[in-house]
mmCIF file of C-alpha atoms in Angstrom:
data_model
loop_
_atom_site.group_PDB
_atom_site.id
_atom_site.type_symbol
_atom_site.label_atom_id
_atom_site.label_comp_id
_atom_site.label_asym_id
_atom_site.label_seq_id
_atom_site.Cartn_x
_atom_site.Cartn_y
_atom_site.Cartn_z
ATOM 1 C CA UNK A 9 -101.591 -47.491 -138.953
ATOM 2 C CA UNK A 10 -99.668 -50.518 -140.055
ATOM 3 C CA UNK A 11 -100.239 -52.583 -143.171
ATOM 4 C CA UNK A 12 -102.613 -55.395 -142.303
ATOM 5 C CA UNK A 13 -100.803 -58.695 -141.937
ATOM 6 C CA UNK A 14 -103.960 -60.550 -142.873
ATOM 7 C CA UNK A 15 -107.081 -59.420 -144.650
ATOM 8 C CA UNK A 16 -109.300 -61.245 -142.215
ATOM 9 C CA UNK A 17 -112.084 -63.758 -142.026
ATOM 10 C CA UNK A 18 -112.797 -64.302 -145.702
ATOM 11 C CA UNK A 19 -109.258 -65.026 -146.789
ATOM 12 C CA UNK A 20 -108.938 -67.621 -144.037
ATOM 13 C CA UNK A 21 -112.068 -69.260 -145.367
ATOM 14 C CA UNK A 22 -110.499 -69.610 -148.789
ATOM 15 C CA UNK A 23 -111.105 -66.478 -150.821
ATOM 16 C CA UNK A 24 -109.673 -62.981 -150.905
ATOM 17 C CA UNK A 25 -111.533 -60.036 -149.446
ATOM 18 C CA UNK A 26 -113.161 -57.965 -152.184
ATOM 19 C CA UNK A 27 -114.889 -54.604 -151.864
ATOM 20 C CA UNK A 28 -118.277 -56.278 -151.750
ATOM 21 C CA UNK A 29 -117.087 -58.367 -148.787
ATOM 22 C CA UNK A 30 -116.213 -55.355 -146.646
ATOM 23 C CA UNK A 31 -119.729 -55.121 -145.253
ATOM 24 C CA UNK A 32 -119.178 -58.568 -143.706
ATOM 25 C CA UNK A 33 -116.054 -57.564 -141.841
ATOM 26 C CA UNK A 34 -117.868 -56.211 -138.790
ATOM 27 C CA UNK A 35 -118.626 -59.679 -137.479
ATOM 28 C CA UNK A 36 -116.576 -60.903 -134.550
ATOM 29 C CA UNK A 37 -113.732 -63.269 -135.379
ATOM 30 C CA UNK A 38 -114.636 -65.197 -132.225
ATOM 31 C CA UNK A 39 -118.144 -65.705 -133.590
ATOM 32 C CA UNK A 40 -116.778 -66.780 -136.958
ATOM 33 C CA UNK A 41 -114.474 -69.302 -135.293
ATOM 34 C CA UNK A 42 -117.413 -70.857 -133.442
ATOM 35 C CA UNK A 43 -119.466 -70.922 -136.646
ATOM 36 C CA UNK A 44 -116.651 -72.739 -138.449
ATOM 37 C CA UNK A 45 -116.397 -75.181 -135.567
ATOM 38 C CA UNK A 46 -120.145 -75.862 -135.681
ATOM 39 C CA UNK A 47 -119.830 -76.512 -139.428
ATOM 40 C CA UNK A 48 -117.053 -79.040 -138.677
ATOM 41 C CA UNK A 49 -114.483 -76.909 -140.520
ATOM 42 C CA UNK A 50 -111.951 -77.439 -137.779
ATOM 43 C CA UNK A 51 -108.878 -76.008 -139.459
ATOM 44 C CA UNK A 52 -110.738 -72.827 -140.409
ATOM 45 C CA UNK A 53 -111.923 -72.543 -136.793
ATOM 46 C CA UNK A 54 -108.381 -72.936 -135.478
ATOM 47 C CA UNK A 55 -107.041 -70.390 -137.967
ATOM 48 C CA UNK A 56 -109.750 -67.912 -137.029
ATOM 49 C CA UNK A 57 -109.014 -68.369 -133.330
ATOM 50 C CA UNK A 58 -105.363 -67.627 -134.016
ATOM 51 C CA UNK A 59 -106.430 -64.603 -136.044
ATOM 52 C CA UNK A 60 -107.969 -63.079 -132.905
ATOM 53 C CA UNK A 61 -104.463 -62.852 -131.450
ATOM 54 C CA UNK A 62 -103.074 -61.404 -134.669
ATOM 55 C CA UNK A 63 -105.802 -58.766 -134.544
ATOM 56 C CA UNK A 64 -105.016 -57.990 -130.894
ATOM 57 C CA UNK A 65 -101.227 -57.925 -131.344
ATOM 58 C CA UNK A 66 -101.033 -54.239 -132.253
ATOM 59 C CA UNK A 67 -103.066 -53.224 -129.193
ATOM 60 C CA UNK A 68 -100.864 -55.367 -126.948
ATOM 61 C CA UNK A 69 -97.641 -53.975 -128.410
ATOM 62 C CA UNK A 70 -98.807 -50.362 -128.312
ATOM 63 C CA UNK A 71 -100.125 -50.556 -124.772
ATOM 64 C CA UNK A 72 -96.848 -51.967 -123.516
ATOM 65 C CA UNK A 73 -94.967 -49.233 -125.357
ATOM 66 C CA UNK A 74 -97.227 -46.420 -124.168
ATOM 67 C CA UNK A 75 -97.343 -47.590 -120.556
ATOM 68 C CA UNK A 76 -93.560 -47.393 -120.512
ATOM 69 C CA UNK A 77 -93.205 -44.203 -122.537
ATOM 70 C CA UNK A 78 -95.966 -41.974 -121.169
ATOM 71 C CA UNK A 79 -94.491 -41.426 -117.692
ATOM 72 C CA UNK A 80 -91.188 -40.234 -119.175
ATOM 73 C CA UNK A 81 -92.990 -37.920 -121.583
ATOM 74 C CA UNK A 82 -95.019 -36.405 -118.760
ATOM 75 C CA UNK A 83 -91.817 -35.661 -116.854
ATOM 76 C CA UNK A 84 -90.330 -34.090 -119.987
ATOM 77 C CA UNK A 85 -93.389 -31.859 -120.253
ATOM 78 C CA UNK A 86 -92.984 -30.700 -116.663
ATOM 79 C CA UNK A 87 -94.889 -33.051 -114.347
ATOM 80 C CA UNK A 88 -92.900 -33.360 -111.078
ATOM 81 C CA UNK A 89 -91.797 -36.898 -110.353
ATOM 82 C CA UNK A 90 -93.521 -36.833 -106.971
ATOM 83 C CA UNK A 91 -96.884 -36.066 -108.559
ATOM 84 C CA UNK A 92 -96.422 -38.842 -111.074
ATOM 85 C CA UNK A 93 -95.011 -41.597 -108.848
ATOM 86 C CA UNK A 94 -98.251 -43.360 -107.774
ATOM 87 C CA UNK A 95 -99.659 -43.477 -111.311
ATOM 88 C CA UNK A 96 -96.286 -44.457 -112.776
ATOM 89 C CA UNK A 97 -96.217 -47.404 -110.367
ATOM 90 C CA UNK A 98 -99.760 -48.313 -111.437
ATOM 91 C CA UNK A 99 -98.630 -48.242 -115.061
ATOM 92 C CA UNK A 100 -95.703 -50.551 -114.305
ATOM 93 C CA UNK A 101 -97.937 -53.054 -112.499
ATOM 94 C CA UNK A 102 -100.483 -52.855 -115.301
ATOM 95 C CA UNK A 103 -97.809 -53.588 -117.900
ATOM 96 C CA UNK A 104 -96.835 -56.719 -115.973
ATOM 97 C CA UNK A 105 -100.481 -57.797 -115.788
ATOM 98 C CA UNK A 106 -100.908 -57.107 -119.497
ATOM 99 C CA UNK A 107 -98.036 -59.438 -120.366
ATOM 100 C CA UNK A 108 -99.330 -62.130 -118.032
ATOM 101 C CA UNK A 109 -102.850 -61.812 -119.416
ATOM 102 C CA UNK A 110 -101.552 -62.034 -122.965
ATOM 103 C CA UNK A 111 -99.745 -65.264 -122.125
ATOM 104 C CA UNK A 112 -102.922 -66.693 -120.594
ATOM 105 C CA UNK A 113 -104.894 -65.662 -123.656
ATOM 106 C CA UNK A 114 -102.465 -67.470 -125.949
ATOM 107 C CA UNK A 115 -102.621 -70.571 -123.741
ATOM 108 C CA UNK A 116 -106.405 -70.691 -124.110
ATOM 109 C CA UNK A 117 -106.108 -70.332 -127.881
ATOM 110 C CA UNK A 118 -103.692 -73.266 -127.979
ATOM 111 C CA UNK A 119 -106.102 -75.298 -125.863
ATOM 112 C CA UNK A 120 -108.911 -74.346 -128.249
ATOM 113 C CA UNK A 121 -106.937 -75.893 -131.091
ATOM 114 C CA UNK A 122 -106.367 -79.114 -129.178
ATOM 115 C CA UNK A 123 -110.020 -79.486 -128.196
ATOM 116 C CA UNK A 124 -111.287 -78.489 -131.634
ATOM 117 C CA UNK A 125 -109.146 -81.116 -133.350
ATOM 118 C CA UNK A 126 -110.367 -83.669 -130.789
ATOM 119 C CA UNK A 127 -113.945 -82.765 -131.820
ATOM 120 C CA UNK A 128 -114.681 -81.502 -128.299
ATOM 121 C CA UNK A 129 -116.876 -78.650 -129.521
ATOM 122 C CA UNK A 130 -118.159 -77.510 -126.129
ATOM 123 C CA UNK A 131 -114.731 -77.621 -124.554
ATOM 124 C CA UNK A 132 -113.242 -75.720 -127.480
ATOM 125 C CA UNK A 133 -115.892 -73.002 -127.235
ATOM 126 C CA UNK A 134 -115.220 -72.675 -123.506
ATOM 127 C CA UNK A 135 -111.498 -72.268 -124.143
ATOM 128 C CA UNK A 136 -112.116 -69.606 -126.785
ATOM 129 C CA UNK A 137 -114.388 -67.615 -124.483
ATOM 130 C CA UNK A 138 -111.872 -67.976 -121.664
ATOM 131 C CA UNK A 139 -109.223 -66.618 -123.999
ATOM 132 C CA UNK A 140 -111.386 -63.667 -125.006
ATOM 133 C CA UNK A 141 -112.068 -62.884 -121.354
ATOM 134 C CA UNK A 142 -108.362 -63.174 -120.470
ATOM 135 C CA UNK A 143 -107.547 -60.634 -123.168
ATOM 136 C CA UNK A 144 -110.333 -58.275 -122.068
ATOM 137 C CA UNK A 145 -109.250 -58.504 -118.426
ATOM 138 C CA UNK A 146 -105.701 -57.619 -119.478
ATOM 139 C CA UNK A 147 -106.665 -55.009 -122.076
ATOM 140 C CA UNK A 148 -109.133 -52.819 -120.209
ATOM 141 C CA UNK A 149 -106.943 -51.958 -117.195
ATOM 142 C CA UNK A 150 -104.193 -50.989 -119.642
ATOM 143 C CA UNK A 151 -106.559 -48.488 -121.273
ATOM 144 C CA UNK A 152 -107.524 -47.203 -117.832
ATOM 145 C CA UNK A 153 -103.902 -46.831 -116.730
ATOM 146 C CA UNK A 154 -103.161 -44.778 -119.842
ATOM 147 C CA UNK A 155 -106.183 -42.595 -119.060
ATOM 148 C CA UNK A 156 -104.911 -42.201 -115.498
ATOM 149 C CA UNK A 157 -101.492 -41.060 -116.720
ATOM 150 C CA UNK A 158 -103.059 -38.496 -119.028
ATOM 151 C CA UNK A 159 -105.270 -37.315 -116.166
ATOM 152 C CA UNK A 160 -102.161 -36.582 -114.080
ATOM 153 C CA UNK A 161 -100.795 -34.458 -116.905
ATOM 154 C CA UNK A 162 -104.068 -32.561 -117.182
ATOM 155 C CA UNK A 163 -104.251 -32.044 -113.414
ATOM 156 C CA UNK A 164 -100.699 -30.697 -113.147
ATOM 157 C CA UNK A 165 -100.143 -28.974 -116.504
ATOM 158 C CA UNK A 166 -103.653 -28.167 -117.647
ATOM 159 C CA UNK A 167 -105.661 -29.469 -120.549
ATOM 160 C CA UNK A 168 -103.467 -27.764 -123.136
ATOM 161 C CA UNK A 169 -100.835 -30.462 -122.600
ATOM 162 C CA UNK A 170 -102.943 -33.240 -124.114
ATOM 163 C CA UNK A 171 -102.417 -32.489 -127.807
ATOM 164 C CA UNK A 172 -98.633 -32.026 -127.511
ATOM 165 C CA UNK A 173 -98.427 -35.146 -125.362
ATOM 166 C CA UNK A 174 -100.038 -37.275 -128.049
ATOM 167 C CA UNK A 175 -97.902 -35.624 -130.722
ATOM 168 C CA UNK A 176 -94.780 -36.826 -128.938
ATOM 169 C CA UNK A 177 -96.155 -40.279 -128.329
ATOM 170 C CA UNK A 178 -97.236 -40.703 -131.967
ATOM 171 C CA UNK A 179 -94.197 -39.113 -133.625
ATOM 172 C CA UNK A 180 -93.020 -42.401 -135.164
ATOM 173 C CA UNK A 181 -96.418 -42.815 -136.864
ATOM 174 C CA UNK A 182 -96.334 -39.301 -138.257
ATOM 175 C CA UNK A 183 -92.898 -39.937 -139.766
ATOM 176 C CA UNK A 184 -94.259 -42.845 -141.807
ATOM 177 C CA UNK A 185 -97.299 -41.091 -143.263
ATOM 178 C CA UNK A 186 -95.744 -39.843 -146.485
ATOM 179 C CA UNK A 187 -94.024 -43.155 -147.219
ATOM 180 C CA UNK A 188 -97.281 -45.079 -146.794
ATOM 181 C CA UNK A 189 -99.943 -42.774 -148.158
ATOM 182 C CA UNK A 190 -98.506 -39.923 -150.259
ATOM 183 C CA UNK A 191 -101.026 -39.330 -153.087
ATOM 184 C CA UNK A 192 -98.217 -38.589 -155.548
ATOM 185 C CA UNK A 193 -96.680 -42.043 -155.124
ATOM 186 C CA UNK A 194 -99.600 -44.345 -154.297
ATOM 187 C CA UNK A 195 -103.041 -44.560 -155.946
ATOM 188 C CA UNK A 196 -105.757 -43.605 -153.485
ATOM 189 C CA UNK A 197 -107.580 -46.882 -154.155
ATOM 190 C CA UNK A 198 -104.611 -48.777 -152.689
ATOM 191 C CA UNK A 199 -104.419 -46.475 -149.694
ATOM 192 C CA UNK A 200 -108.153 -46.758 -149.098
ATOM 193 C CA UNK A 201 -108.001 -50.552 -149.095
ATOM 194 C CA UNK A 202 -105.104 -50.509 -146.680
ATOM 195 C CA UNK A 203 -106.833 -48.021 -144.372
ATOM 196 C CA UNK A 204 -110.109 -49.929 -144.340
ATOM 197 C CA UNK A 205 -108.657 -53.377 -143.767
ATOM 198 C CA UNK A 206 -106.310 -52.065 -141.088
ATOM 199 C CA UNK A 207 -109.108 -50.513 -139.060
ATOM 200 C CA UNK A 208 -111.196 -53.674 -139.386
ATOM 201 C CA UNK A 209 -108.395 -55.710 -137.875
ATOM 202 C CA UNK A 210 -107.467 -53.245 -135.133
ATOM 203 C CA UNK A 211 -111.092 -52.713 -134.109
ATOM 204 C CA UNK A 212 -111.690 -56.406 -133.641
ATOM 205 C CA UNK A 213 -108.438 -56.630 -131.704
ATOM 206 C CA UNK A 214 -109.576 -54.010 -129.185
ATOM 207 C CA UNK A 215 -112.747 -56.036 -128.520
ATOM 208 C CA UNK A 216 -115.140 -53.361 -129.709
ATOM 209 C CA UNK A 217 -118.917 -53.607 -129.557
ATOM 210 C CA UNK A 218 -121.507 -54.095 -126.817
ATOM 211 C CA UNK A 219 -120.610 -57.778 -126.456
ATOM 212 C CA UNK A 220 -116.874 -56.948 -126.326
ATOM 213 C CA UNK A 221 -116.156 -59.568 -128.955
ATOM 214 C CA UNK A 222 -114.836 -57.231 -131.664
ATOM 215 C CA UNK A 223 -118.075 -56.685 -133.537
ATOM 216 C CA UNK A 224 -118.912 -53.387 -135.233
ATOM 217 C CA UNK A 225 -121.027 -51.902 -138.030
ATOM 218 C CA UNK A 226 -119.714 -51.258 -141.526
ATOM 219 C CA UNK A 227 -121.601 -50.094 -144.572
ATOM 220 C CA UNK A 228 -121.067 -48.460 -147.938
ATOM 221 C CA UNK A 229 -122.428 -45.104 -149.046
ATOM 222 C CA UNK A 230 -122.083 -43.495 -152.456
ATOM 223 C CA UNK A 231 -119.036 -41.443 -151.455
ATOM 224 C CA UNK A 232 -117.464 -43.402 -148.584
ATOM 225 C CA UNK A 233 -117.201 -46.435 -146.395
ATOM 226 C CA UNK A 234 -118.512 -45.978 -142.856
ATOM 227 C CA UNK A 235 -117.416 -47.876 -139.746
ATOM 228 C CA UNK A 236 -119.260 -47.407 -136.467
ATOM 229 C CA UNK A 237 -118.352 -48.643 -132.993
ATOM 230 C CA UNK A 238 -120.883 -48.714 -130.143
ATOM 231 C CA UNK A 239 -118.524 -48.481 -128.365
ATOM 232 C CA UNK A 240 -114.970 -49.012 -129.551
ATOM 233 C CA UNK A 241 -113.100 -51.198 -127.099
ATOM 234 C CA UNK A 242 -110.496 -48.631 -126.038
ATOM 235 C CA UNK A 243 -111.376 -44.941 -125.735
ATOM 236 C CA UNK A 244 -115.062 -45.408 -126.463
ATOM 237 C CA UNK A 245 -115.452 -47.820 -123.567
ATOM 238 C CA UNK A 246 -114.383 -45.108 -121.129
ATOM 239 C CA UNK A 247 -117.608 -43.195 -121.832
ATOM 240 C CA UNK A 248 -119.940 -46.037 -120.938
ATOM 241 C CA UNK A 249 -118.073 -48.313 -118.515
ATOM 242 C CA UNK A 250 -118.667 -47.225 -114.900
ATOM 243 C CA UNK A 251 -115.677 -49.301 -113.802
ATOM 244 C CA UNK A 252 -113.292 -47.264 -115.952
ATOM 245 C CA UNK A 253 -111.452 -44.874 -113.611
ATOM 246 C CA UNK A 254 -109.618 -41.609 -114.205
ATOM 247 C CA UNK A 255 -111.745 -40.574 -117.151
ATOM 248 C CA UNK A 256 -111.052 -36.977 -118.146
ATOM 249 C CA UNK A 257 -112.707 -35.088 -120.989
ATOM 250 C CA UNK A 258 -112.098 -31.858 -122.858
ATOM 251 C CA UNK A 259 -113.490 -28.880 -121.016
ATOM 252 C CA UNK A 260 -112.970 -26.424 -123.865
ATOM 253 C CA UNK A 261 -112.570 -26.535 -127.639
ATOM 254 C CA UNK A 262 -109.220 -27.520 -129.149
ATOM 255 C CA UNK A 263 -108.080 -28.202 -132.693
ATOM 256 C CA UNK A 264 -106.592 -31.463 -131.451
ATOM 257 C CA UNK A 265 -110.009 -32.666 -130.225
ATOM 258 C CA UNK A 266 -112.295 -31.750 -133.127
ATOM 259 C CA UNK A 267 -113.085 -28.391 -131.460
ATOM 260 C CA UNK A 268 -115.527 -30.316 -129.271
ATOM 261 C CA UNK A 269 -116.029 -30.385 -125.515
ATOM 262 C CA UNK A 270 -116.686 -33.683 -123.784
ATOM 263 C CA UNK A 271 -114.140 -35.712 -125.785
ATOM 264 C CA UNK A 272 -112.140 -38.252 -123.780
ATOM 265 C CA UNK A 273 -108.494 -37.204 -123.579
ATOM 266 C CA UNK A 274 -107.515 -40.715 -124.646
ATOM 267 C CA UNK A 275 -109.611 -40.399 -127.837
ATOM 268 C CA UNK A 276 -107.594 -37.325 -128.808
ATOM 269 C CA UNK A 277 -104.980 -39.570 -130.403
ATOM 270 C CA UNK A 278 -107.498 -40.497 -133.128
ATOM 271 C CA UNK A 279 -107.941 -36.824 -133.982
ATOM 272 C CA UNK A 280 -104.187 -36.415 -134.219
ATOM 273 C CA UNK A 281 -103.465 -39.609 -136.106
ATOM 274 C CA UNK A 282 -106.421 -39.709 -138.494
ATOM 275 C CA UNK A 283 -106.946 -36.040 -139.327
ATOM 276 C CA UNK A 284 -104.506 -33.412 -138.027
ATOM 277 C CA UNK A 285 -101.179 -35.118 -138.768
ATOM 278 C CA UNK A 286 -102.258 -36.469 -142.186
ATOM 279 C CA UNK A 287 -103.476 -33.003 -143.180
ATOM 280 C CA UNK A 288 -100.089 -31.585 -142.196
ATOM 281 C CA UNK A 289 -98.050 -34.280 -143.943
ATOM 282 C CA UNK A 290 -100.309 -35.275 -146.862
ATOM 283 C CA UNK A 291 -102.643 -32.335 -147.315
ATOM 284 C CA UNK A 292 -105.740 -34.360 -146.377
ATOM 285 C CA UNK A 293 -107.122 -36.563 -143.583
ATOM 286 C CA UNK A 294 -106.955 -40.328 -143.898
ATOM 287 C CA UNK A 295 -110.073 -41.156 -141.914
ATOM 288 C CA UNK A 296 -112.713 -38.664 -140.765
ATOM 289 C CA UNK A 297 -113.884 -39.278 -137.203
ATOM 290 C CA UNK A 298 -117.081 -38.306 -135.414
ATOM 291 C CA UNK A 299 -116.044 -39.131 -131.831
ATOM 292 C CA UNK A 300 -118.123 -40.076 -128.819
ATOM 293 C CA UNK A 301 -119.056 -37.092 -126.654
ATOM 294 C CA UNK A 302 -119.742 -37.008 -122.941
ATOM 295 C CA UNK A 303 -123.254 -35.831 -122.032
ATOM 296 C CA UNK A 304 -123.528 -32.386 -120.473
ATOM 297 C CA UNK A 305 -126.245 -29.959 -119.482
ATOM 298 C CA UNK A 306 -126.819 -28.919 -123.086
ATOM 299 C CA UNK A 307 -127.107 -32.280 -124.783
ATOM 300 C CA UNK A 308 -127.352 -36.050 -124.334
ATOM 301 C CA UNK A 309 -123.859 -36.799 -125.611
ATOM 302 C CA UNK A 310 -122.979 -39.553 -128.058
ATOM 303 C CA UNK A 311 -121.793 -43.067 -127.153
ATOM 304 C CA UNK A 312 -120.965 -44.254 -130.657
ATOM 305 C CA UNK A 313 -117.884 -43.396 -132.700
ATOM 306 C CA UNK A 314 -118.202 -43.161 -136.490
ATOM 307 C CA UNK A 315 -115.336 -43.234 -138.992
ATOM 308 C CA UNK A 316 -115.721 -42.290 -142.657
ATOM 309 C CA UNK A 317 -113.233 -43.352 -145.323
ATOM 310 C CA UNK A 318 -113.863 -41.465 -148.541
ATOM 311 C CA UNK A 319 -113.559 -43.186 -151.914
ATOM 312 C CA UNK A 320 -111.958 -40.108 -153.454
ATOM 313 C CA UNK A 321 -110.213 -37.267 -151.556
ATOM 314 C CA UNK A 322 -112.187 -34.817 -153.713
ATOM 315 C CA UNK A 323 -115.320 -36.046 -151.903
ATOM 316 C CA UNK A 324 -114.049 -35.055 -148.451
ATOM 317 C CA UNK A 325 -116.311 -32.590 -146.623
ATOM 318 C CA UNK A 326 -114.856 -29.202 -145.711
ATOM 319 C CA UNK A 327 -115.579 -29.999 -142.047
ATOM 320 C CA UNK A 328 -112.931 -32.736 -142.175
ATOM 321 C CA UNK A 329 -110.436 -29.849 -142.263
ATOM 322 C CA UNK A 330 -112.154 -27.063 -140.350
ATOM 323 C CA UNK A 331 -113.101 -29.280 -137.373
ATOM 324 C CA UNK A 332 -109.399 -29.702 -136.587
ATOM 325 C CA UNK A 333 -108.361 -26.125 -137.275
ATOM 326 C CA UNK A 334 -107.017 -26.637 -140.797
ATOM 327 C CA UNK A 335 -107.883 -24.403 -143.762
ATOM 328 C CA UNK A 336 -109.922 -25.891 -146.573
ATOM 329 C CA UNK A 337 -107.405 -26.572 -149.375
ATOM 330 C CA UNK A 338 -107.845 -24.855 -152.688
ATOM 331 C CA UNK A 339 -108.000 -28.167 -154.575
ATOM 332 C CA UNK A 340 -111.025 -29.228 -152.529
ATOM 333 C CA UNK A 341 -112.757 -25.905 -153.170
ATOM 334 C CA UNK A 342 -112.109 -26.300 -156.909
ATOM 335 C CA UNK A 343 -113.551 -29.819 -156.903
ATOM 336 C CA UNK A 344 -116.738 -28.459 -155.347
ATOM 337 C CA UNK A 345 -117.132 -25.962 -158.188
ATOM 338 C CA UNK A 346 -116.379 -28.410 -160.995
#
């Protein structure tokens, strides 16, 4: 949860993003770059192509950090080095491939700019798609390697290790919650805008959507903004991609996984970061998540992931608290009666 460094497509095209523009933010930046190119707005196309890397930067940085940090955390939690060694080596190789893929991605974006300015539309489009593919080829194995590391922890320590593992890995985010979002020091409207724009950018950067180009759904309801990924490009992909290895899912109900079985252990970090930790530090969740769920004998499961960002904390549903093991605060109960 970092402040967005750019508000996205619309600002690059010459006007600031307003609330009424948020419903347009689910369109792929790659698609918008090609549309600008087709309209002969070359500089907008080049800026939008560069924006794809800005959107992906957080995912790249975090994956490098987590691939290096997770093995050490697993050892701290009690995983013997011998049990971890093969997966730790995989993580190290994956980190190297991630850096190489990122460099290739940036090279294709630079080539896009050259071809676009030379009015070579077809060549520019080919470079942009090659860049998107280079990022996807680098990104997805990094997600899988993280899943594989978590799976080792679950295999050796049991499923109960997953929540504490993510708590340690996300500690630096938790420490910043009050500074960024404390209701007593920042109007909720400002926090809401920051939270919405940030997730728009990060979601596109993870190449969400069935076309893996960063597209997603976003719409407004009377009490909230809703963002839906089918699937998201990181944890959500592990439910539907048969090539994604080492997928492990909750076998029992835990507060750190929405008290739901069939939740990918990677997706647990969204429960921690969006609901449990904010409730602890701020007294309320920041974003309310309905995660994907693996099918089982009792139900078909759920491929999509839906996030709700409420316009006023008083509109939060009680389930936003109870689903993660938190009591319903008295102020929310009072708002229901008023």
